[in-house]
Amino acid sequence: MKVDELPVDERIKRVIRGRGIEELYPPQAEALKSGVLEGKNLVLAIPTASGKTLVSEIVMVNKLLSEGGKAVYLVPLKALAEEKYREFKEWEVLGLRVAATTGDYDSTDEWLGRYDIIVATAEKFDSLLRHGVSWIKDVKLVVADEVHLIGSYDRGATLEMILTHMLGKAQILALSATVGNAEELAEWLDASLVVSDWRPVELRKGVFHLGQLFWEDGKIDRYPENWESLAVDAVKKGKQALVFVNTRRGAEKEAISLSSKVSKLLTKPETRRLEELISSIEDNPTTEKLKRALRGGVAFHHAGLSRTERTLIEDAFRSRTVKVIVATPTLAAGVNTPAFRVIIRDTKRYANFGWIDIPVLEIQQMMGRAGRPKYDKVGEAIIVARTEDPKKLIDKYIHGKPEKLFSMLANEQTFRSQVLALITNFGVEDFRELIEFLSRTFYAHQRGDTSSLEYKAKDIVYFLIENEFIDMDIENRFIALPFGKRTSQLYIDPLTAKKFKDAFPAIERNPNPFGIFQLLASTPDMATLTARRREMEDYLDLAYEMEEHLYSNIPYYEDSRFQGFLGQVKTAKVLLDWINEVPEARIYETYNIDPGDLYRVLELADWLMYSLIELYKLFEPKEDVLQYLRDLHLRLRHGVREELLELVKLPNIGRRRARALYNAGFRSVDDILKAKPKDLLQVEGIGLKILEGIYRHLGVEYTISEKEKPKKRKGNLYDFLK
DNA sequence: TCTCCGGACTTTTAGACAGCATGTC
DNA sequence: CTAAAAGTCCGGAGA
């Protein structure tokens, strides 16, 4: 189908042709002929990179241009929100406004009302729904990207609930990877279904075993026995490779090992670009290994890296500076990083109870990264059989069908939170209405019988009543209580809120960082670190040493919570070090964690600390305790001791600069105001830009003069420099 | 007596959403 | 119920 023939607004065609697209891919054409353009719901199940985004863009923009209102585009990751936001920005030439909103920024909900296309994570949109944002009623279209995540254990229920809320109120376009039961999903959503495995770049799949590469078409190629030769070979051909492994350690090891082989194939300019890249990376034990690998044009990519480094690597890969990335599954579902050859080293993964086969769906997503549109005619996806029987791998992953999707609504943790939200934020008045809502979910559609779900819901309702989240009047109608409503809006697990509430008296008696941090770490919303075997004794000792500061009892060795508790103690200790200004590098070493892990813990602790304070406010707070908690929150956010709190409020002053200022004798804003700029500039980390920002923040008059400007003006920064 | 090596035994293991008010080194 | 690689410990051989 030609772009010209599209039954959509001319302006849309112009923009598309502006991208150099004249002809639509067959599945795109099929999708657009399915009735979506006339407002019908659609489930589009086609491989990654086969043009789902363009379909959704056409549907969104066409709808907005003809009907007005808003379109919401849901993604599973913050990084993807960013990526889609940049892509959709292009449509602003037609007068549409695009915004992205995630937990990271732009939470002023009403402000979003000025935009036409809103990209959001599913959880963020759920949160917006809970806050009852006024513009939700203008949403005419919801695009749910990666909708197969409805089957994910911990996050699927959220997506399912959002779609249930919006079903019938807005048009729904669900974009999915190929799954075993797409038709079931389509039936639930009352949608047309377009399924296809067509790809713009041909995909060749194969299994590698002891030097033999068995292609799906029966051809066999021969290579050196070590699978690494597959990656090296790709680079020799002037291409790139993406290797998937199942552990961080594996990613690092293989990256360094491949690096020494790939380095020989690099050109001078490539080596220079890599050196440039390396010099821009911060130093710590993890990046030290990364830099070693990068010298040979190879990188590893896993959640232990900070966001900055991950993005850096992804960009460098796209620009072909980096030839090979060895990644854990972070990259499989993340931002778009296609490569000529994808090598899957592991098909098993450790998951709580032991090793499991990675689902076909996920392996197919990894394989789907093979082939760069516009650059490659064909992409190659190769599974390495190391110990596994190659025949089994071919049957399961190459010829096999992906798994069916199953509703995860019944997952206790999410369900608890969702039931609360239904009552406190979505006006569900009684049990009958609750059941009525649940009957419209995918769970109900799929299982038919909702009696076990109802039973669970009933249990949760009793839990919520018992803990004063909600109440029930004599006619058995639900009453939302402030504690419940706030819990739901803070987006924390009711169990977390209950733990907080129970701890308030103890906190009032003995407010202290360690006790509070252990409390935060003990909630289900915190991803705690794990205490390693050899560390266990140390943390147990620490717990006993700090026993009087804790708000809970130390469990016995036999207790099932014992292991978890030690992890909480470790997490609390890390947070304690953080607010005592222990340098990051030392934290990484002492606790054997990566930058990404610390970042994650801090991010969660920050959010939970805020929530703790917000909930405390509801229970006749004592002013001094409240102030104590607020200060601790600030210390947590900035990683500083109490004495730096004042300085850290200044723009661009974090834990390092604040400490430098303090140690140089500038201990307060007052000191800074009285000081000569010249002296302040002596302080490590304080340059012109920073000082300028501080003065602007404090409302001090100043101007940065060019060299030719007169140097005598009052308040001129350069006056003081002399 | 010290060092090195190998085998037996032990330990470890992917990822990442949410609030709110503005800016880390 | 299912694995595999790295780390640790210990004893024995050799210097």
JSON list of N, CA and C in Angstrom, two decimals, chain A residues 24 33 58 95 116 167 192 242 353 359 443 561 577 627 677:
[
{"chain": "A", "resi": 24, "resn": "LEU", "atom": "N", "xyz": [3.93, 1.50, 2.52]},
{"chain": "A", "resi": 24, "resn": "LEU", "atom": "CA", "xyz": [3.80, 0.91, 3.86]},
{"chain": "A", "resi": 24, "resn": "LEU", "atom": "C", "xyz": [4.16, -0.57, 3.83]},
{"chain": "A", "resi": 33, "resn": "LYS", "atom": "N", "xyz": [-6.08, -1.04, 7.63]},
{"chain": "A", "resi": 33, "resn": "LYS", "atom": "CA", "xyz": [-7.34, -1.37, 6.95]},
{"chain": "A", "resi": 33, "resn": "LYS", "atom": "C", "xyz": [-8.30, -2.11, 7.89]},
{"chain": "A", "resi": 58, "resn": "ILE", "atom": "N", "xyz": [0.23, 7.11, 12.99]},
{"chain": "A", "resi": 58, "resn": "ILE", "atom": "CA", "xyz": [-0.81, 7.47, 12.03]},
{"chain": "A", "resi": 58, "resn": "ILE", "atom": "C", "xyz": [-2.18, 7.48, 12.71]},
{"chain": "A", "resi": 95, "resn": "GLY", "atom": "N", "xyz": [1.21, 21.14, 14.64]},
{"chain": "A", "resi": 95, "resn": "GLY", "atom": "CA", "xyz": [0.53, 21.90, 15.69]},
{"chain": "A", "resi": 95, "resn": "GLY", "atom": "C", "xyz": [0.14, 21.07, 16.90]},
{"chain": "A", "resi": 116, "resn": "ASP", "atom": "N", "xyz": [-1.28, 17.17, 23.55]},
{"chain": "A", "resi": 116, "resn": "ASP", "atom": "CA", "xyz": [-2.18, 16.33, 22.77]},
{"chain": "A", "resi": 116, "resn": "ASP", "atom": "C", "xyz": [-1.77, 14.86, 22.81]},
{"chain": "A", "resi": 167, "resn": "LEU", "atom": "N", "xyz": [-11.34, 0.81, 28.75]},
{"chain": "A", "resi": 167, "resn": "LEU", "atom": "CA", "xyz": [-12.15, 0.04, 27.79]},
{"chain": "A", "resi": 167, "resn": "LEU", "atom": "C", "xyz": [-13.55, 0.64, 27.70]},
{"chain": "A", "resi": 192, "resn": "SER", "atom": "N", "xyz": [-10.18, -5.77, 16.59]},
{"chain": "A", "resi": 192, "resn": "SER", "atom": "CA", "xyz": [-9.72, -6.58, 15.46]},
{"chain": "A", "resi": 192, "resn": "SER", "atom": "C", "xyz": [-8.33, -7.07, 15.81]},
{"chain": "A", "resi": 242, "resn": "LEU", "atom": "N", "xyz": [25.46, -8.33, 19.06]},
{"chain": "A", "resi": 242, "resn": "LEU", "atom": "CA", "xyz": [24.85, -8.13, 20.36]},
{"chain": "A", "resi": 242, "resn": "LEU", "atom": "C", "xyz": [24.78, -9.50, 21.03]},
{"chain": "A", "resi": 353, "resn": "PHE", "atom": "N", "xyz": [13.64, -20.11, 42.54]},
{"chain": "A", "resi": 353, "resn": "PHE", "atom": "CA", "xyz": [13.58, -21.50, 42.96]},
{"chain": "A", "resi": 353, "resn": "PHE", "atom": "C", "xyz": [14.54, -22.38, 42.18]},
{"chain": "A", "resi": 359, "resn": "PRO", "atom": "N", "xyz": [11.57, -17.82, 28.68]},
{"chain": "A", "resi": 359, "resn": "PRO", "atom": "CA", "xyz": [10.40, -17.98, 27.82]},
{"chain": "A", "resi": 359, "resn": "PRO", "atom": "C", "xyz": [10.71, -17.71, 26.34]},
{"chain": "A", "resi": 443, "resn": "TYR", "atom": "N", "xyz": [-8.62, -11.14, 33.27]},
{"chain": "A", "resi": 443, "resn": "TYR", "atom": "CA", "xyz": [-8.68, -12.32, 34.14]},
{"chain": "A", "resi": 443, "resn": "TYR", "atom": "C", "xyz": [-10.05, -13.00, 34.00]},
{"chain": "A", "resi": 561, "resn": "ARG", "atom": "N", "xyz": [12.16, -15.22, 57.89]},
{"chain": "A", "resi": 561, "resn": "ARG", "atom": "CA", "xyz": [12.46, -13.83, 57.56]},
{"chain": "A", "resi": 561, "resn": "ARG", "atom": "C", "xyz": [13.92, -13.45, 57.83]},
{"chain": "A", "resi": 577, "resn": "ASP", "atom": "N", "xyz": [25.62, 4.95, 55.56]},
{"chain": "A", "resi": 577, "resn": "ASP", "atom": "CA", "xyz": [26.90, 5.42, 55.02]},
{"chain": "A", "resi": 577, "resn": "ASP", "atom": "C", "xyz": [26.69, 6.60, 54.09]},
{"chain": "A", "resi": 627, "resn": "GLN", "atom": "N", "xyz": [9.79, 17.48, 61.73]},
{"chain": "A", "resi": 627, "resn": "GLN", "atom": "CA", "xyz": [10.96, 18.21, 61.25]},
{"chain": "A", "resi": 627, "resn": "GLN", "atom": "C", "xyz": [12.17, 17.28, 61.16]},
{"chain": "A", "resi": 677, "resn": "PRO", "atom": "N", "xyz": [33.80, 36.42, 45.95]},
{"chain": "A", "resi": 677, "resn": "PRO", "atom": "CA", "xyz": [33.71, 35.40, 44.90]},
{"chain": "A", "resi": 677, "resn": "PRO", "atom": "C", "xyz": [35.06, 34.77, 44.62]}
]
